[in-house]
CSV table of C-alpha atoms in Angstrom, one decimal:
chain,number,residue,atom,x,y,z
J,1,UNK,CA,-7.7,7.6,29.6
J,2,UNK,CA,-10.8,10.0,29.7
J,3,UNK,CA,-14.1,9.1,27.9
J,4,UNK,CA,-13.1,10.9,25.0
J,5,UNK,CA,-10.6,8.2,24.1
J,6,UNK,CA,-12.9,5.5,24.6
J,7,UNK,CA,-15.8,4.9,21.8
J,8,UNK,CA,-18.8,2.5,23.0
J,9,UNK,CA,-21.4,3.6,21.2
J,10,UNK,CA,-22.6,1.6,17.8
J,11,UNK,CA,-22.3,4.4,15.6
J,12,UNK,CA,-18.7,5.7,16.6
J,13,UNK,CA,-17.6,1.9,16.8
J,14,UNK,CA,-19.0,1.6,12.8
J,15,UNK,CA,-16.8,4.1,12.0
J,16,UNK,CA,-13.8,1.9,12.4
J,17,UNK,CA,-15.6,-1.5,11.0
J,18,UNK,CA,-13.5,-1.4,8.0
J,19,UNK,CA,-10.4,0.0,6.0
J,20,UNK,CA,-10.1,0.9,2.4
J,21,UNK,CA,-11.0,-2.8,1.6
J,22,UNK,CA,-15.2,-2.0,2.2
J,23,UNK,CA,-16.2,-5.6,1.2
J,24,UNK,CA,-14.6,-7.1,4.7
J,25,UNK,CA,-16.5,-5.1,7.8
J,26,UNK,CA,-16.6,-5.8,11.4
J,27,UNK,CA,-17.9,-3.8,14.3
J,28,UNK,CA,-15.4,-3.9,17.2
J,29,UNK,CA,-16.7,-4.1,20.6
J,30,UNK,CA,-14.5,-0.8,21.9
J,31,UNK,CA,-12.3,1.5,20.3
J,32,UNK,CA,-9.8,3.2,22.3
J,33,UNK,CA,-8.0,6.6,21.2
J,34,UNK,CA,-4.2,6.5,23.5
J,35,UNK,CA,-2.6,9.9,23.4
J,36,UNK,CA,1.0,8.9,23.6
J,37,UNK,CA,2.9,5.7,23.9
J,38,UNK,CA,2.5,5.0,27.4
J,39,UNK,CA,-1.0,4.7,26.8
J,40,UNK,CA,-0.9,2.5,24.0
J,41,UNK,CA,1.2,0.4,26.2
J,42,UNK,CA,-1.5,0.4,29.0
J,43,UNK,CA,-4.4,-0.5,26.3
J,44,UNK,CA,-2.3,-3.5,25.1
J,45,UNK,CA,-1.3,-5.0,28.7
J,46,UNK,CA,-5.1,-4.8,29.4
J,47,UNK,CA,-6.1,-6.7,26.7
J,48,UNK,CA,-3.3,-9.2,27.5
J,49,UNK,CA,-4.3,-9.6,30.9
J,50,UNK,CA,-8.2,-10.3,30.0
J,51,UNK,CA,-7.0,-12.1,26.9
J,52,UNK,CA,-9.1,-10.0,24.4
J,53,UNK,CA,-7.4,-9.4,20.6
J,54,UNK,CA,-6.9,-6.1,19.8
J,55,UNK,CA,-6.2,-4.8,16.3
J,56,UNK,CA,-3.8,-1.4,15.6
J,57,UNK,CA,-5.3,1.2,13.2
J,58,UNK,CA,-4.0,4.0,11.3
J,59,UNK,CA,-5.8,6.3,8.9
J,60,UNK,CA,-7.7,3.4,7.7
J,61,UNK,CA,-6.5,3.7,3.9
J,62,UNK,CA,-5.2,0.0,3.6
J,63,UNK,CA,-6.5,-2.1,1.0
J,64,UNK,CA,-6.4,-6.0,2.2
J,65,UNK,CA,-8.1,-5.7,5.4
J,66,UNK,CA,-5.1,-5.5,7.2
J,67,UNK,CA,-6.8,-3.4,9.7
J,68,UNK,CA,-10.3,-5.2,10.0
J,69,UNK,CA,-11.6,-5.2,13.7
J,70,UNK,CA,-11.9,-8.5,15.4
J,71,UNK,CA,-15.4,-9.6,16.9
J,72,UNK,CA,-15.3,-9.1,20.7
J,73,UNK,CA,-12.0,-7.3,19.9
J,74,UNK,CA,-10.4,-3.7,20.6
J,75,UNK,CA,-9.2,-1.3,17.9
J,76,UNK,CA,-6.4,0.9,18.9
J,77,UNK,CA,-6.6,4.2,17.1
J,78,UNK,CA,-3.0,6.1,16.8
J,79,UNK,CA,-4.4,9.0,15.0
J,80,UNK,CA,-3.9,10.9,18.1
J,81,UNK,CA,0.1,9.9,17.9
J,82,UNK,CA,0.8,12.8,15.1
J,83,UNK,CA,4.0,14.4,16.5
J,84,UNK,CA,7.1,15.3,14.5
J,85,UNK,CA,9.3,14.6,17.1
J,86,UNK,CA,12.8,15.4,15.6
J,87,UNK,CA,13.8,16.7,12.0
J,88,UNK,CA,17.8,15.7,12.6
J,89,UNK,CA,19.4,17.6,9.5
J,90,UNK,CA,23.1,16.6,10.2
J,91,UNK,CA,22.0,13.1,10.5
J,92,UNK,CA,19.4,13.2,7.8
J,93,UNK,CA,16.9,11.6,10.1
J,94,UNK,CA,13.6,12.2,11.3
J,95,UNK,CA,12.1,11.1,14.5
J,96,UNK,CA,8.0,10.4,14.7
J,97,UNK,CA,5.3,8.8,15.8
J,98,UNK,CA,2.8,6.4,14.0
J,99,UNK,CA,0.1,8.9,13.4
J,100,UNK,CA,2.4,11.4,11.3
J,101,UNK,CA,1.2,11.4,7.5
J,102,UNK,CA,3.7,10.1,4.8
J,103,UNK,CA,3.6,13.6,3.1
J,104,UNK,CA,3.9,15.7,5.8
J,105,UNK,CA,7.6,14.4,6.7
J,106,UNK,CA,8.9,15.7,3.3
J,107,UNK,CA,7.0,18.8,3.8
J,108,UNK,CA,8.8,19.5,7.2
J,109,UNK,CA,12.1,18.4,5.9
J,110,UNK,CA,11.8,20.4,2.9
J,111,UNK,CA,13.3,23.8,4.2
J,112,UNK,CA,16.5,21.7,4.9
J,113,UNK,CA,16.6,20.6,1.4
J,114,UNK,CA,15.4,17.1,2.2
J,115,UNK,CA,12.9,14.4,1.8
J,116,UNK,CA,11.4,11.1,2.6
J,117,UNK,CA,11.5,8.9,-0.4
J,118,UNK,CA,8.8,6.3,-0.4
J,119,UNK,CA,5.7,7.9,-1.5
J,120,UNK,CA,2.4,5.8,-1.8
J,121,UNK,CA,-0.6,7.2,-4.1
J,122,UNK,CA,-2.0,7.9,-0.8
J,123,UNK,CA,0.4,9.5,0.9
J,124,UNK,CA,-1.4,12.8,1.7
J,125,UNK,CA,-3.8,10.5,4.0
J,126,UNK,CA,-1.8,7.3,4.9
J,127,UNK,CA,0.6,7.5,8.1
J,128,UNK,CA,4.1,6.4,8.3
J,129,UNK,CA,2.7,3.4,10.6
J,130,UNK,CA,0.6,1.8,8.4
J,131,UNK,CA,3.8,2.3,6.0
J,132,UNK,CA,5.8,0.2,8.7
J,133,UNK,CA,3.0,-2.5,9.2
J,134,UNK,CA,2.6,-3.2,5.1
J,135,UNK,CA,6.2,-2.2,4.1
J,136,UNK,CA,5.0,0.0,2.0
J,137,UNK,CA,6.5,1.4,-1.6
J,138,UNK,CA,5.0,3.9,-3.8
J,139,UNK,CA,6.0,5.4,-7.7
J,140,UNK,CA,10.0,6.0,-6.5
J,141,UNK,CA,10.5,2.5,-5.0
J,142,UNK,CA,12.4,1.2,-8.1
J,143,UNK,CA,15.1,3.3,-7.1
J,144,UNK,CA,14.8,4.4,-3.6
J,145,UNK,CA,13.5,0.9,-2.5
J,146,UNK,CA,10.4,0.5,-0.2
J,147,UNK,CA,9.6,1.5,3.4
J,148,UNK,CA,12.0,-1.3,4.9
J,149,UNK,CA,15.1,0.5,3.4
J,150,UNK,CA,14.3,3.9,5.0
J,151,UNK,CA,13.4,2.8,8.5
J,152,UNK,CA,16.2,2.7,11.0
J,153,UNK,CA,14.9,2.4,14.3
J,154,UNK,CA,11.4,1.4,15.9
J,155,UNK,CA,10.0,1.7,19.3
J,156,UNK,CA,7.7,-1.3,19.3
J,157,UNK,CA,4.7,-2.2,22.4
J,158,UNK,CA,4.8,-5.8,22.1
J,159,UNK,CA,1.8,-8.1,22.7
J,160,UNK,CA,2.0,-8.2,26.4
J,161,UNK,CA,2.4,-4.7,26.6
J,162,UNK,CA,6.4,-4.7,26.9
J,163,UNK,CA,8.3,-1.7,25.2
J,164,UNK,CA,11.3,-2.8,23.2
J,165,UNK,CA,13.7,-0.7,20.3
J,166,UNK,CA,13.7,-2.7,17.3
J,167,UNK,CA,16.9,-1.3,15.0
J,168,UNK,CA,19.2,1.8,15.8
J,169,UNK,CA,20.9,4.7,14.9
J,170,UNK,CA,22.5,3.2,12.0
J,171,UNK,CA,21.3,0.7,9.4
J,172,UNK,CA,23.7,-1.8,10.1
J,173,UNK,CA,22.8,-3.1,13.9
J,174,UNK,CA,24.7,-6.7,15.1
J,175,UNK,CA,22.9,-9.6,16.1
J,176,UNK,CA,19.2,-10.8,14.2
J,177,UNK,CA,17.8,-8.1,12.3
J,178,UNK,CA,14.6,-7.3,14.2
J,179,UNK,CA,13.7,-4.5,12.5
J,180,UNK,CA,13.4,-6.2,9.2
J,181,UNK,CA,11.2,-8.9,10.6
J,182,UNK,CA,8.8,-6.3,12.3
J,183,UNK,CA,8.6,-4.0,8.8
J,184,UNK,CA,5.7,-5.5,6.7
J,185,UNK,CA,4.1,-7.9,9.7
J,186,UNK,CA,1.0,-5.9,9.3
J,187,UNK,CA,0.3,-5.4,12.8
J,188,UNK,CA,0.3,-9.1,13.8
J,189,UNK,CA,3.6,-8.9,16.0
J,190,UNK,CA,3.0,-5.4,17.8
J,191,UNK,CA,2.7,-1.7,17.5
J,192,UNK,CA,5.0,0.6,16.5
J,193,UNK,CA,4.8,3.7,18.6
J,194,UNK,CA,8.0,5.7,17.3
J,195,UNK,CA,10.0,5.1,14.1
J,196,UNK,CA,13.3,6.8,12.9
J,197,UNK,CA,13.4,7.1,9.2
J,198,UNK,CA,16.2,8.3,7.0
J,199,UNK,CA,16.0,11.3,4.9
J,200,UNK,CA,17.6,12.0,1.3
J,201,UNK,CA,18.8,15.1,-0.2
J,202,UNK,CA,16.6,16.9,-2.9
J,203,UNK,CA,17.9,15.8,-6.4
J,204,UNK,CA,19.6,18.4,-8.3
J,205,UNK,CA,17.5,17.8,-11.2
J,206,UNK,CA,14.2,16.4,-12.4
J,207,UNK,CA,12.9,15.2,-16.0
J,208,UNK,CA,9.3,13.9,-16.3
J,209,UNK,CA,8.2,12.2,-19.4
J,210,UNK,CA,5.2,11.4,-20.4
J,211,UNK,CA,5.2,8.6,-23.2
J,212,UNK,CA,2.0,7.2,-24.8
J,213,UNK,CA,2.4,4.0,-26.7
J,214,UNK,CA,-0.4,2.3,-29.5
J,215,UNK,CA,-0.4,-1.0,-27.1
J,216,UNK,CA,-0.4,-1.7,-23.6
J,217,UNK,CA,2.2,-4.8,-24.7
J,218,UNK,CA,4.6,-2.1,-26.2
J,219,UNK,CA,4.6,-0.1,-23.2
J,220,UNK,CA,5.6,-3.0,-21.1
J,221,UNK,CA,8.4,-4.2,-23.5
J,222,UNK,CA,9.8,-0.5,-23.4
J,223,UNK,CA,9.9,-0.9,-19.4
J,224,UNK,CA,12.3,-4.1,-20.0
J,225,UNK,CA,14.3,-2.0,-22.4
J,226,UNK,CA,14.9,0.6,-20.2
J,227,UNK,CA,16.2,-1.5,-17.4
J,228,UNK,CA,18.2,-3.7,-19.9
J,229,UNK,CA,20.0,-0.6,-21.0
J,230,UNK,CA,21.1,-0.3,-17.5
J,231,UNK,CA,18.9,2.9,-16.7
J,232,UNK,CA,17.6,2.9,-13.5
J,233,UNK,CA,15.0,5.6,-13.4
J,234,UNK,CA,13.5,7.3,-10.3
J,235,UNK,CA,10.0,5.6,-11.4
J,236,UNK,CA,8.5,4.1,-14.1
J,237,UNK,CA,4.5,4.0,-14.0
J,238,UNK,CA,2.0,2.9,-16.2
J,239,UNK,CA,-1.4,3.4,-16.9
J,240,UNK,CA,-4.2,2.0,-19.4
J,241,UNK,CA,-6.7,4.2,-21.5
J,242,UNK,CA,-9.4,3.4,-19.0
J,243,UNK,CA,-7.1,4.8,-15.9
J,244,UNK,CA,-6.3,7.7,-17.9
J,245,UNK,CA,-9.7,8.3,-18.9
J,246,UNK,CA,-10.7,8.5,-15.2
J,247,UNK,CA,-7.3,10.5,-13.8
J,248,UNK,CA,-8.1,12.9,-16.6
J,249,UNK,CA,-11.4,13.9,-16.2
J,250,UNK,CA,-10.6,14.2,-12.4
J,251,UNK,CA,-7.8,16.2,-12.3
J,252,UNK,CA,-7.0,17.3,-16.0
J,253,UNK,CA,-3.3,15.8,-15.9
J,254,UNK,CA,-2.6,16.4,-19.4
J,255,UNK,CA,-3.0,12.8,-20.5
J,256,UNK,CA,-4.2,11.5,-24.1
J,257,UNK,CA,-7.4,9.5,-23.2
J,258,UNK,CA,-7.3,8.1,-26.3
J,259,UNK,CA,-4.3,6.3,-26.0
J,260,UNK,CA,-4.4,2.5,-25.1
J,261,UNK,CA,-1.2,3.2,-22.8
J,262,UNK,CA,1.3,5.8,-21.6
J,263,UNK,CA,4.4,5.5,-19.4
J,264,UNK,CA,5.3,8.2,-16.4
J,265,UNK,CA,8.9,8.0,-16.5
J,266,UNK,CA,11.0,10.1,-14.0
J,267,UNK,CA,15.0,10.8,-13.7
J,268,UNK,CA,16.4,12.2,-11.2
J,269,UNK,CA,20.3,13.2,-9.9
J,270,UNK,CA,22.9,15.2,-11.7
J,271,UNK,CA,21.7,17.4,-14.3
J,272,UNK,CA,24.5,16.3,-16.7
J,273,UNK,CA,23.3,12.4,-16.1
J,274,UNK,CA,19.5,13.5,-16.3
J,275,UNK,CA,19.9,14.8,-20.0
J,276,UNK,CA,22.1,11.8,-21.1
J,277,UNK,CA,19.6,9.2,-19.5
J,278,UNK,CA,16.6,11.3,-21.1
J,279,UNK,CA,18.3,11.2,-24.7
J,280,UNK,CA,18.7,7.3,-24.5
J,281,UNK,CA,15.0,6.9,-22.8
J,282,UNK,CA,13.8,9.0,-25.9
J,283,UNK,CA,15.6,6.7,-28.1
J,284,UNK,CA,14.2,3.8,-26.6
J,285,UNK,CA,10.7,5.0,-26.5
J,286,UNK,CA,10.8,5.6,-30.0
J,287,UNK,CA,12.0,2.4,-31.1
J,288,UNK,CA,9.1,0.7,-29.6
J,289,UNK,CA,6.8,2.7,-31.1
J,290,UNK,CA,5.8,5.7,-29.1
J,291,UNK,CA,3.3,7.9,-30.5
J,292,UNK,CA,3.9,11.0,-28.4
J,293,UNK,CA,6.8,12.0,-26.0
J,294,UNK,CA,6.1,15.0,-23.9
J,295,UNK,CA,8.4,16.1,-21.2
J,296,UNK,CA,6.8,18.1,-18.3
J,297,UNK,CA,8.6,21.9,-19.0
J,298,UNK,CA,8.0,22.9,-15.3
J,299,UNK,CA,7.4,22.0,-11.6
J,300,UNK,CA,3.6,22.9,-11.5
J,301,UNK,CA,3.3,20.9,-14.8
J,302,UNK,CA,5.2,17.9,-13.4
J,303,UNK,CA,3.5,17.9,-10.0
J,304,UNK,CA,0.0,17.6,-12.4
J,305,UNK,CA,1.2,14.6,-14.2
J,306,UNK,CA,1.8,13.0,-11.1
J,307,UNK,CA,-1.6,14.3,-9.4
J,308,UNK,CA,-3.1,12.3,-12.1
J,309,UNK,CA,-1.6,9.0,-11.3
J,310,UNK,CA,-2.0,9.1,-7.7
J,311,UNK,CA,-5.8,10.3,-7.7
J,312,UNK,CA,-6.4,7.0,-10.4
J,313,UNK,CA,-7.5,5.0,-7.8
J,314,UNK,CA,-10.2,7.3,-6.4
J,315,UNK,CA,-10.8,8.7,-10.1
J,316,UNK,CA,-12.0,5.3,-11.3
J,317,UNK,CA,-15.2,6.0,-9.4
J,318,UNK,CA,-16.1,8.3,-11.9
J,319,UNK,CA,-16.2,5.6,-15.0
J,320,UNK,CA,-17.6,2.6,-12.1
J,321,UNK,CA,-19.8,2.8,-9.4
J,322,UNK,CA,-17.8,0.0,-7.6
J,323,UNK,CA,-14.4,-1.4,-8.1
J,324,UNK,CA,-11.8,-3.6,-6.4
J,325,UNK,CA,-8.0,-2.5,-6.3
J,326,UNK,CA,-5.6,-5.7,-6.7
J,327,UNK,CA,-1.9,-5.9,-6.1
J,328,UNK,CA,0.6,-8.6,-7.4
J,329,UNK,CA,3.9,-8.6,-8.6
J,330,UNK,CA,5.5,-10.5,-11.6
J,331,UNK,CA,8.9,-9.9,-13.1
J,332,UNK,CA,9.4,-7.5,-15.3
J,333,UNK,CA,10.1,-9.3,-18.3
J,334,UNK,CA,6.6,-11.0,-18.4
J,335,UNK,CA,4.6,-7.8,-17.7
J,336,UNK,CA,3.4,-7.7,-21.5
J,337,UNK,CA,2.2,-11.6,-20.9
J,338,UNK,CA,0.2,-10.8,-17.9
J,339,UNK,CA,-1.5,-7.8,-18.9
J,340,UNK,CA,-2.7,-9.4,-21.6
J,341,UNK,CA,-4.1,-12.5,-19.8
J,342,UNK,CA,-5.7,-10.1,-17.5
J,343,UNK,CA,-7.5,-8.7,-20.5
J,344,UNK,CA,-8.6,-12.1,-21.4
J,345,UNK,CA,-9.5,-13.2,-17.9
J,346,UNK,CA,-11.7,-9.7,-17.6
J,347,UNK,CA,-13.3,-10.4,-20.9
J,348,UNK,CA,-14.6,-14.2,-20.0
J,349,UNK,CA,-16.1,-12.5,-16.9
J,350,UNK,CA,-17.6,-9.2,-18.8
J,351,UNK,CA,-15.8,-7.1,-16.4
J,352,UNK,CA,-13.5,-4.1,-17.5
J,353,UNK,CA,-10.0,-3.8,-15.7
J,354,UNK,CA,-8.1,-0.8,-15.4
J,355,UNK,CA,-4.8,-0.9,-15.1
J,356,UNK,CA,-2.1,1.6,-13.2
J,357,UNK,CA,1.0,0.6,-11.7
J,358,UNK,CA,4.9,0.6,-10.6
J,359,UNK,CA,6.0,-0.6,-13.9
J,360,UNK,CA,9.7,-0.4,-13.2
J,361,UNK,CA,9.3,-3.3,-10.5
J,362,UNK,CA,6.5,-5.1,-12.1
J,363,UNK,CA,3.8,-4.4,-9.2
J,364,UNK,CA,0.6,-4.2,-10.8
J,365,UNK,CA,-2.4,-2.4,-9.3
J,366,UNK,CA,-5.2,-3.5,-11.5
J,367,UNK,CA,-8.5,-2.1,-11.0
J,368,UNK,CA,-11.5,-4.7,-11.5
J,369,UNK,CA,-14.5,-2.5,-12.4
J,370,UNK,CA,-18.3,-3.8,-11.3
J,371,UNK,CA,-21.4,-3.3,-10.1
J,372,UNK,CA,-22.7,-4.4,-6.9
J,373,UNK,CA,-26.5,-3.3,-7.8
J,374,UNK,CA,-25.9,-5.5,-11.1
J,375,UNK,CA,-25.1,-8.3,-8.9
J,376,UNK,CA,-21.6,-8.7,-10.1
J,377,UNK,CA,-19.7,-8.7,-6.7
J,378,UNK,CA,-18.9,-12.0,-6.2
J,379,UNK,CA,-17.3,-12.4,-10.0
J,380,UNK,CA,-15.2,-9.6,-9.6
J,381,UNK,CA,-14.1,-10.9,-6.0
J,382,UNK,CA,-13.2,-13.7,-8.3
J,383,UNK,CA,-11.3,-12.3,-11.0
J,384,UNK,CA,-9.4,-10.0,-8.5
J,385,UNK,CA,-7.9,-13.4,-6.7
J,386,UNK,CA,-7.4,-15.3,-9.8
J,387,UNK,CA,-5.5,-12.1,-10.9
J,388,UNK,CA,-3.1,-12.0,-7.9
J,389,UNK,CA,-2.8,-16.1,-8.2
J,390,UNK,CA,-2.1,-15.4,-11.8
J,391,UNK,CA,0.8,-13.2,-10.6
J,392,UNK,CA,2.4,-16.2,-8.6
J,393,UNK,CA,2.4,-18.6,-11.3
J,394,UNK,CA,4.1,-16.4,-13.7
J,395,UNK,CA,7.0,-16.2,-11.0
J,396,UNK,CA,5.4,-13.2,-9.3
J,397,UNK,CA,4.1,-12.8,-5.6
J,398,UNK,CA,0.7,-12.1,-4.2
J,399,UNK,CA,1.4,-8.5,-2.9
J,400,UNK,CA,4.0,-5.9,-3.6
J,401,UNK,CA,3.2,-3.2,-1.0
J,402,UNK,CA,-0.7,-3.1,0.2
J,403,UNK,CA,-0.1,-6.4,2.2
J,404,UNK,CA,-2.2,-9.7,2.6
J,405,UNK,CA,-4.3,-8.7,5.5
J,406,UNK,CA,-7.7,-10.9,5.5
J,407,UNK,CA,-8.2,-10.4,1.7
J,408,UNK,CA,-5.6,-12.8,0.2
J,409,UNK,CA,-5.2,-14.7,3.5
J,410,UNK,CA,-6.4,-18.2,1.8
J,411,UNK,CA,-4.2,-17.5,-1.4
J,412,UNK,CA,-1.3,-17.8,0.8
J,413,UNK,CA,-0.6,-21.5,0.3
J,414,UNK,CA,-0.6,-20.7,-3.5
J,415,UNK,CA,2.8,-19.5,-2.8
J,416,UNK,CA,4.4,-20.8,0.2
J,417,UNK,CA,4.2,-24.5,1.3
J,418,UNK,CA,2.9,-25.7,4.7
J,419,UNK,CA,6.5,-25.6,6.1
J,420,UNK,CA,6.9,-22.0,4.8
J,421,UNK,CA,3.7,-21.0,6.6
J,422,UNK,CA,4.4,-23.0,9.7
J,423,UNK,CA,8.1,-21.0,10.2
J,424,UNK,CA,6.0,-17.7,9.8
J,425,UNK,CA,3.6,-18.9,12.2
J,426,UNK,CA,6.6,-19.9,14.8
J,427,UNK,CA,8.2,-16.3,14.2
J,428,UNK,CA,4.7,-15.0,14.8
J,429,UNK,CA,4.4,-16.9,18.3
J,430,UNK,CA,7.4,-15.8,19.4
J,431,UNK,CA,6.6,-12.2,19.7
J,432,UNK,CA,2.7,-12.7,20.2
J,433,UNK,CA,2.1,-16.5,21.6
J,434,UNK,CA,-1.4,-15.9,22.6
J,435,UNK,CA,-2.2,-14.8,19.1
J,436,UNK,CA,-4.1,-11.4,20.5
J,437,UNK,CA,-1.9,-9.3,17.9
J,438,UNK,CA,-4.0,-8.5,14.9
J,439,UNK,CA,-5.5,-12.3,14.9
J,440,UNK,CA,-6.9,-13.6,11.5
J,441,UNK,CA,-4.6,-11.8,8.9
J,442,UNK,CA,-2.0,-12.8,6.8
J,443,UNK,CA,-2.0,-17.0,7.5
J,444,UNK,CA,-5.1,-19.0,6.2
J,445,UNK,CA,-7.5,-20.5,8.7
J,446,UNK,CA,-10.2,-22.6,8.0
J,447,UNK,CA,-12.7,-19.7,9.2
J,448,UNK,CA,-11.6,-17.1,7.0
J,449,UNK,CA,-11.7,-19.9,4.1
J,450,UNK,CA,-14.4,-21.0,4.7
J,451,UNK,CA,-16.2,-17.9,4.5
J,452,UNK,CA,-18.0,-16.6,1.2
J,453,UNK,CA,-16.3,-13.5,0.2
J,454,UNK,CA,-17.7,-10.1,-0.2
J,455,UNK,CA,-19.9,-7.5,1.3
J,456,UNK,CA,-21.7,-8.1,4.6
J,457,UNK,CA,-25.3,-10.3,3.7
J,458,UNK,CA,-27.5,-10.4,6.5
J,459,UNK,CA,-28.6,-13.0,8.2
J,460,UNK,CA,-32.4,-14.3,7.4
J,461,UNK,CA,-33.2,-13.8,11.1
J,462,UNK,CA,-31.7,-10.4,10.8
J,463,UNK,CA,-33.8,-9.8,7.8
J,464,UNK,CA,-36.9,-10.9,9.7
J,465,UNK,CA,-36.3,-8.3,12.7
J,466,UNK,CA,-35.8,-11.6,15.1
J,467,UNK,CA,-32.1,-10.2,15.6
J,468,UNK,CA,-29.8,-7.1,15.0
J,469,UNK,CA,-26.6,-6.7,14.0
J,470,UNK,CA,-23.9,-4.6,16.5
C-alpha cells in the first residue's frame, strides 16, 4: 500500500489509541488503511506471517473498548471501505462494504420505499462493520430484532488472511450457522469486508407517543403491561429526568424535564392496526398514572422526539464533565426493581446516574456521572461494573448491544462457568489458532483482570522525565 495508507508517526497513531470508551488507551505500533478487501487480506497475511496481533477498527464509536489497540500490534482501519455496492430492490437487499455508515443504508434505500431496521443511537456515525462485530440493536430492536436478524451474508478475512463467505442469499442455509457465530464476536474471529443485509418496506403508518410518569417505577410497570396486552410496539424507550434535562437542552425535543420519567412509544404498520393499538396503549398509560400523553402530530415533530433520545448520551456532557455509559439487560418484569436498586447504589457512592434505555427489551444504558477533576473516576468505574453485574444477578446479561470488549471481560465469570468460557475459547481457536485477531477482548485474563481500571496513569519514571510513553 502507498505511504498515505500507513500511519507510523506518533501523533497519527494516537488518533487510534481508544474507541468511545476513552478510559482504556493503548497506542498501536502502526495503523494501516486498506482500500479494499484484497488489501485487508494482504495486511492480515503479513501479520500472520510474523505473528503480529491486529485489531480491526470501524468508526471507533464502540463503548466497550472492543477496538482498543494492542501494544506492538497493528490497527487495520476500515474507514476507506465505504461503498454501497448494490441496492437490490426486487429482493430487498443491500450489499455493503464495512465502512458504510448505518444511517446511509436507509438513505440509499429510501427512494425505493425501503429502509434498514437496526438503528443504534450512533447510527449517523457508526458503521455496518462495527454493527456486525457487536450485533448492534437500537431503539426499534423490540419489534425488528438486532443486526443478526438482518444480515444474510458476509465476506470475511480470517486470521490467516484467507477469505471465506459466511451465510448466503437466503436467511436459512444448510449446515452450521457460522454466520451467526461470527456476528457479535467483537472482531475476535476475523474481519468482515462485505455484508449483505435485508431491507424492509417502509410502514404505512407511524404513531409516536411521548408519555410522562410520576416515577421511574410507574413507567417500568407500564412497559410490562403493554407487553402483557400482546402489543409489540416498534419501540419503547425510557428516559429519566436527568437524561431528559440534558437532551432537551441539546436539541429541544419537547420533553417535560420536570417529569421523573417518560416513555417514547412508537407504533408502526397498517393504519387501522396502529389506531387500535394506540387506543389501547393510551388506556394502559392512563391506568399507570401517566401525567401527560402527547402524540407527535407530524414527521418533523416525530423526528425531533427521536433526535432527543438518540442525542442523549452525548447531551449528558452538558450536565456532567465526565460519565460512563453502561450496557446491561434485565427481564422486563424486573425493570422497576433494577432501576430502584441502581438509584440506591448511586446514592451510596454519592454519584448521579442518568437512565436512558430500550425499555421494551430490558436493555439498560445507565450513565454514571462523575468528575475526573474531583477524583471520582474509580468509584464511578466501580459503580458501573456493579450495575452490569447486578443485571446478571437479576436474571439478565452483561451486555445487550455494546459488547464485552476490554471493559467487562473481568465480569464474564459472573455470567458464565469455566466450562462455558472454555467452549467459547475452543470456538475462537478454531477461527484463530494463534490468537492474533483482536486479543485481550471478551475473555478474562490475568493481565487484564490484574490491571487497575480507569484512565491512563503515568509511571513514576515517566513523571520524572526518565522515560517517555510512545
